[in-house]
GROMACS .gro file of C-alpha atoms in nm:
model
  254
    1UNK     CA    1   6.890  13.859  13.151
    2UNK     CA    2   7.166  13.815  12.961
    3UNK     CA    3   7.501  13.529  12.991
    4UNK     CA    4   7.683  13.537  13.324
    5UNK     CA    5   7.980  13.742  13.285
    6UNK     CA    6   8.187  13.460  13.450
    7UNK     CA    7   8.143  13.072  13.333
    8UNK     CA    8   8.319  12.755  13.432
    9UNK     CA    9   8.462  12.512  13.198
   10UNK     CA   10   8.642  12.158  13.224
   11UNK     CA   11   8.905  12.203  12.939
   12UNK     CA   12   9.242  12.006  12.773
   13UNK     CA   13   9.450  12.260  12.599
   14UNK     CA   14   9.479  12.171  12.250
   15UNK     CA   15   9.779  12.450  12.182
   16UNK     CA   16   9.874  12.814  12.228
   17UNK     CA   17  10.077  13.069  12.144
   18UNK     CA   18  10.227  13.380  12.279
   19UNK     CA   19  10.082  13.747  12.223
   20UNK     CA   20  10.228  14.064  12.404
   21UNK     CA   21  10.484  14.047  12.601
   22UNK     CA   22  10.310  13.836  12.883
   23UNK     CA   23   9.993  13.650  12.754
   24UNK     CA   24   9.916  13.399  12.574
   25UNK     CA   25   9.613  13.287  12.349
   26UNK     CA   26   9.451  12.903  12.453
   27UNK     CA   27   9.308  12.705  12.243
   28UNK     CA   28   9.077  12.477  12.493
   29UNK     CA   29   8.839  12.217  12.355
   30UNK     CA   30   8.584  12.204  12.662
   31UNK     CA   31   8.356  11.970  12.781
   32UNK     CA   32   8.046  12.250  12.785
   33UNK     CA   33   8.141  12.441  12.480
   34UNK     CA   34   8.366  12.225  12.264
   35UNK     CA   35   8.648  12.462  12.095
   36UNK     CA   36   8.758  12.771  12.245
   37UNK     CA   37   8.977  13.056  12.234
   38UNK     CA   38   9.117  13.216  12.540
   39UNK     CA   39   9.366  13.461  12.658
   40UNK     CA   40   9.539  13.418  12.959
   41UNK     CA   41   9.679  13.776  13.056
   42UNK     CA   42   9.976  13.763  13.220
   43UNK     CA   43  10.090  13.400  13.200
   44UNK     CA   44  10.370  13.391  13.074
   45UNK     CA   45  10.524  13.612  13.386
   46UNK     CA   46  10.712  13.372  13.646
   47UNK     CA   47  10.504  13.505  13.923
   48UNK     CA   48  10.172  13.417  13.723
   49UNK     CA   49   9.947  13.169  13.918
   50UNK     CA   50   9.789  13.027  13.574
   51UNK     CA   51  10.113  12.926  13.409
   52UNK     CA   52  10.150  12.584  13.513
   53UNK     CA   53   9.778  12.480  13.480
   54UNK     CA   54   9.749  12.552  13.120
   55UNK     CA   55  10.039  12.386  12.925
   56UNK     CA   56   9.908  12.213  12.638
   57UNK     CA   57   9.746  11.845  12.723
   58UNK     CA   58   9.671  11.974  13.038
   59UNK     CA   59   9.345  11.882  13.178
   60UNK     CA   60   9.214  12.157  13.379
   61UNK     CA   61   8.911  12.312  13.537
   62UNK     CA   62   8.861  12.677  13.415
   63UNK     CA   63   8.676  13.023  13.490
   64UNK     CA   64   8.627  13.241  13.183
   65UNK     CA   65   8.545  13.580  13.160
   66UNK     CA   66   8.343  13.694  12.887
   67UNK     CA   67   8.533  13.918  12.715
   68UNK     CA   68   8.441  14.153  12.382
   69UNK     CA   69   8.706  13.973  12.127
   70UNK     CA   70   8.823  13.669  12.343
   71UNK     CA   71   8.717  13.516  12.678
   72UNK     CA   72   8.965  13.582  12.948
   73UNK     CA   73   9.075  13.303  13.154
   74UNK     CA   74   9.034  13.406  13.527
   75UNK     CA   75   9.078  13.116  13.681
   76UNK     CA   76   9.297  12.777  13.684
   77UNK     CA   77   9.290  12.464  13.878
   78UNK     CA   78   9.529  12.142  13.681
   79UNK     CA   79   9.354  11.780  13.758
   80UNK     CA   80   9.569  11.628  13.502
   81UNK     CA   81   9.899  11.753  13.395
   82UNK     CA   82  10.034  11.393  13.226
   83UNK     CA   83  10.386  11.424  13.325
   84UNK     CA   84  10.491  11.106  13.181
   85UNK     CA   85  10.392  11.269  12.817
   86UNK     CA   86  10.621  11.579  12.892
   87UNK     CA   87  10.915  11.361  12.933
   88UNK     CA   88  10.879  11.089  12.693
   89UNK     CA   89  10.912  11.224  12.278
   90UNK     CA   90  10.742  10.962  12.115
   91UNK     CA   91  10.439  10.972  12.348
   92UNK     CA   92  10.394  11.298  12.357
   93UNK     CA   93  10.409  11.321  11.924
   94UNK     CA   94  10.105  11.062  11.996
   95UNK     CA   95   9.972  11.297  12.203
   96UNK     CA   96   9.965  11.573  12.034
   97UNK     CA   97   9.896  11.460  11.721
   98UNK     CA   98   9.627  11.353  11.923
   99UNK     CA   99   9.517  11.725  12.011
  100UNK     CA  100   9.617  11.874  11.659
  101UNK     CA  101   9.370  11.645  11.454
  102UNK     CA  102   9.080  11.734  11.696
  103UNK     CA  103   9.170  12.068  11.678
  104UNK     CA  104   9.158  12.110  11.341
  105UNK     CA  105   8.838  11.929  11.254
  106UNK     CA  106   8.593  12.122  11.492
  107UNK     CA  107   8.490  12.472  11.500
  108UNK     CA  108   8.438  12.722  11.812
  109UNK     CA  109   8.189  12.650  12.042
  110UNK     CA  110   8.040  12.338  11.915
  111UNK     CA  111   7.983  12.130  12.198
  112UNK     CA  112   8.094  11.743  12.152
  113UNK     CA  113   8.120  11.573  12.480
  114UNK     CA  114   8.192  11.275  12.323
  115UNK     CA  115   8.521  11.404  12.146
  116UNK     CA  116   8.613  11.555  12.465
  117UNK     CA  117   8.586  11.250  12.663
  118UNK     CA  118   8.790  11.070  12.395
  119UNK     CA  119   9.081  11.266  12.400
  120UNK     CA  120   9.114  11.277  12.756
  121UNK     CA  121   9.049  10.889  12.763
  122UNK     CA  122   9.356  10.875  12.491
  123UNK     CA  123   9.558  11.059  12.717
  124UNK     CA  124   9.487  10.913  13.006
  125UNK     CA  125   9.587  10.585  12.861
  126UNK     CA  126   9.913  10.747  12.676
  127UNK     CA  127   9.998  10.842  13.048
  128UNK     CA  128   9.942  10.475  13.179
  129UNK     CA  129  10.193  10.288  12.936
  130UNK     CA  130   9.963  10.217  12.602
  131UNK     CA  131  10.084  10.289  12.318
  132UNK     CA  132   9.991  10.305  11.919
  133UNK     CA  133   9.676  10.079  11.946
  134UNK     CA  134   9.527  10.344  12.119
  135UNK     CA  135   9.591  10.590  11.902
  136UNK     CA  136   9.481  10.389  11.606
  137UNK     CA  137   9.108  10.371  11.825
  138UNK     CA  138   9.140  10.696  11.902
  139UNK     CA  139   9.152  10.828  11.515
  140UNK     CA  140   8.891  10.559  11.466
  141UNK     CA  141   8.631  10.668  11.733
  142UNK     CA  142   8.704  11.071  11.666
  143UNK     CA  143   8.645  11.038  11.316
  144UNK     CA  144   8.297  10.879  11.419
  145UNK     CA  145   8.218  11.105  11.647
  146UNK     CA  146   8.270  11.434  11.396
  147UNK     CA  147   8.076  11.264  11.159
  148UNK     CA  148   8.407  11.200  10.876
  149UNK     CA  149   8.417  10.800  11.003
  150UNK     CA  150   8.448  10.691  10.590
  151UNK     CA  151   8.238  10.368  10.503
  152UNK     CA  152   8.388  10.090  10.597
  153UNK     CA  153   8.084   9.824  10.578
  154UNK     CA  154   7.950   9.897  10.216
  155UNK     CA  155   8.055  10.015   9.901
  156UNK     CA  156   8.058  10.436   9.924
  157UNK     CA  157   7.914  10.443   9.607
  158UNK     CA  158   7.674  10.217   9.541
  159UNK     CA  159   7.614  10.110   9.857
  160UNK     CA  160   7.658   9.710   9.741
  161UNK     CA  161   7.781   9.445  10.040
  162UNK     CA  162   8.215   9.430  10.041
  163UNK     CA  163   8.304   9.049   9.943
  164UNK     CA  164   8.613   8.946  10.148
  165UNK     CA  165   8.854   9.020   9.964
  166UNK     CA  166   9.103   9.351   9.894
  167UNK     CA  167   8.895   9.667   9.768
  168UNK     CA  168   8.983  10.048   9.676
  169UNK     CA  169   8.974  10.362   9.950
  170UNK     CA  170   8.830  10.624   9.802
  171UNK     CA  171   8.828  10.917   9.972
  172UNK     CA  172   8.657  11.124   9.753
  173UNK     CA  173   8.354  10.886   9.768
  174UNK     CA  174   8.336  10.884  10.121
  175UNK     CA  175   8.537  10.519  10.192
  176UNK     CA  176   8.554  10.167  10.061
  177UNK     CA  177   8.426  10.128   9.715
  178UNK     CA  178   8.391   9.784   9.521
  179UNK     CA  179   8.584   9.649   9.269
  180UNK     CA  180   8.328   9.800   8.998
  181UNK     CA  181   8.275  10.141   9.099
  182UNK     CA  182   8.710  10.112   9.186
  183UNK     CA  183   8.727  10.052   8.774
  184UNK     CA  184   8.520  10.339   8.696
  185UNK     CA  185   8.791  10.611   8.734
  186UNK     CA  186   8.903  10.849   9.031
  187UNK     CA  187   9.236  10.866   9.263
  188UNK     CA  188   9.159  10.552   9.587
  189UNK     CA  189   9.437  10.360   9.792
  190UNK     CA  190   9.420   9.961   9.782
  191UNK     CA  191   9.318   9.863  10.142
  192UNK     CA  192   9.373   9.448  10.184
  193UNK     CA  193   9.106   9.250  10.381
  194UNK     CA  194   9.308   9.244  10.703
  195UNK     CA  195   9.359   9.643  10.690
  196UNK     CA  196   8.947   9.647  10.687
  197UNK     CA  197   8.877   9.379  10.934
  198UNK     CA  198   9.120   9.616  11.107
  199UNK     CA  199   8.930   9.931  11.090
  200UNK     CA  200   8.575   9.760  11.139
  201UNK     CA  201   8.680   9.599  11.476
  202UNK     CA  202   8.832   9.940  11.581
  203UNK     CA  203   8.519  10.137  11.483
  204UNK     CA  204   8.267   9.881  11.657
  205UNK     CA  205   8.448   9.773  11.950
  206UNK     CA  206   8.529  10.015  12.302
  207UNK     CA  207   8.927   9.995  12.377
  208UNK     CA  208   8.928   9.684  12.610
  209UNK     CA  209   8.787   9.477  12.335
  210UNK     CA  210   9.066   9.618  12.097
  211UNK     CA  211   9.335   9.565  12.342
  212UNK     CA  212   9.460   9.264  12.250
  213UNK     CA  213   9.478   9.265  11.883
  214UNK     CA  214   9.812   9.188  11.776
  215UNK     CA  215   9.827   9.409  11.436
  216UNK     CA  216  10.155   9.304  11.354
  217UNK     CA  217  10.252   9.395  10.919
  218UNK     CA  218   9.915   9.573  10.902
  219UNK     CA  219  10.006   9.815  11.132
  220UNK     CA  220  10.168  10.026  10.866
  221UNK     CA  221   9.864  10.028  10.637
  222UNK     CA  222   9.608  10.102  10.883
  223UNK     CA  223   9.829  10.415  11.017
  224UNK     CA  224   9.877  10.458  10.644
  225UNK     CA  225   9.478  10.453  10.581
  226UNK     CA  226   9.415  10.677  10.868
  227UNK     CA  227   9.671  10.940  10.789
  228UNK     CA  228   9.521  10.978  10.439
  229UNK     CA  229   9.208  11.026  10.564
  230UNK     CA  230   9.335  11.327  10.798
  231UNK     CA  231   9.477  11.496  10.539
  232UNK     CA  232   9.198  11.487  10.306
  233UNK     CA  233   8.966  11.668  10.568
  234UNK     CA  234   9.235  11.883  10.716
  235UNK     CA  235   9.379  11.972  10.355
  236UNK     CA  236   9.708  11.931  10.525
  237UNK     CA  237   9.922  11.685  10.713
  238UNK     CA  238   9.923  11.647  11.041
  239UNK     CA  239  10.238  11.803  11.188
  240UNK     CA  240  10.281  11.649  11.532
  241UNK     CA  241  10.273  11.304  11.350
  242UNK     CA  242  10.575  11.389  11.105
  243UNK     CA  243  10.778  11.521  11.451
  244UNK     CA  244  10.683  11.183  11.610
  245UNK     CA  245  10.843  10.991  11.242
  246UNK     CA  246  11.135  11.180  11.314
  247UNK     CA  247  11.169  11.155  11.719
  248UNK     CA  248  11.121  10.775  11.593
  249UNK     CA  249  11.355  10.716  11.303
  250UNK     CA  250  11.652  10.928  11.524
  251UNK     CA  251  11.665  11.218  11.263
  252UNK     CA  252  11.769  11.531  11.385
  253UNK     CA  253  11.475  11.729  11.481
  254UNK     CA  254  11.384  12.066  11.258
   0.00000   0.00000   0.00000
């Protein structure tokens, strides 16, 4: 016997965009299936049902229809819509920056449970009042979990123990290199001892141990750190964190 025709899914919708005159295409990344595409016929009509249960960020419990280019969503039921992220800019640029990174680092219908369960963690948390920390452990843990965490506890080249002092990122070496294989050529970022104490604690620690960490100047070099990484495996920058600089800094928005 072949696949059921019809399959449930628990989904967050990463983005969409509109096709026809009435539907839309979904990207969903699932908890069964990991990243999917979807069409939702129809949606996009006032009197559709589905409408208001697949905005993107919303958490939502699915039926698919297996269909012969895309599945077909059939069904939609929202557990979490996050309405305090739909009204506040800066937390929803966090949010879906969020969403675009995960997006863009996984391919359909590779199940990762453990990236799914982060970002809806993340959001949940976004939702309740916390705010860049997060998002820092977020980056951290996804990065782990899709196998791009860079080395952070040895040198990525020769593998020799980090004294405690400032070293090289090197991102085309995979992390943190020493000050010997730093001298021997190739693009890196300095990253100071705090910015690496930083990014161990947030790699080996769950959120409630991270919580209180006051990251005060480092902040900035750890988001810094983070972003470059990002946009070395994406080959691009990450858009929804540029609209947050600018919700943040007051510029007019593009």
């Amino acid at each position: 016997m072949g696949s059921p025709r019809l399959y449930q899914v628990h989904a967050i919708v990463l983005k969409d965009r509109e096709v026809g005159e009435a539907d839309r295409l979904v990207c969903l990344f699932t908890l069964e299936r990991g990243k999917v595409w979807a069409r939702a016929n129809g949606v996009r009509k006032p009197t559709s049902r589905l409408g208001g249960h697949l905005q993107p960020l919303c958490h939502s419990r699915l039926l698919l229809a297996r269909g012969r280019d895309r599945d077909v969503v059939s069904q939609a039921e929202a557990l979490h819509t996050f309405p305090r992220l739909r009204s506040d800019l800066p937390l929803l640029a966090h949010a879906m920056a969020c969403a675009e990174v995960l997006e863009g680092l996984t391919a359909e219908e590779q199940a990762n449970p453990r990236a799914f369960h982060l970002l809806l963690r993340t959001l949940e948390g976004l939702e309740g009042g916390e705010g860049t920390l997060l998002v820092r452990w977020y980056e951290v843990h996804l990065l782990g979990a899709l196998g791009f965490l860079p080395q952070l506890f040895a040198c990525a080249e020769c593998g020799a123990s980090l004294a405690p002092r400032s070293h090289a990122f090197r991102l085309s070496a995979g992390g943190v290199v020493c000050p010997a294989c730093a001298q021997r050529g190739g693009p890196s970022l300095p990253i100071s001892l705090e910015a690496l104490k930083v990014l161990r604690w947030l790699a080996r620690h769950d959120f409630p141990q991270v919580r209180p960490l006051r990251l005060g100047a480092v902040a900035q070099e750890v988001e810094r750190l983070l972003r470059e990484t990002f946009r070395w495996h994406l080959e691009r920058d990450v858009r929804s964190a540029r609209f947050g600089e600018r919700v943040g800094s007051g510029l007019p928005l593009p």
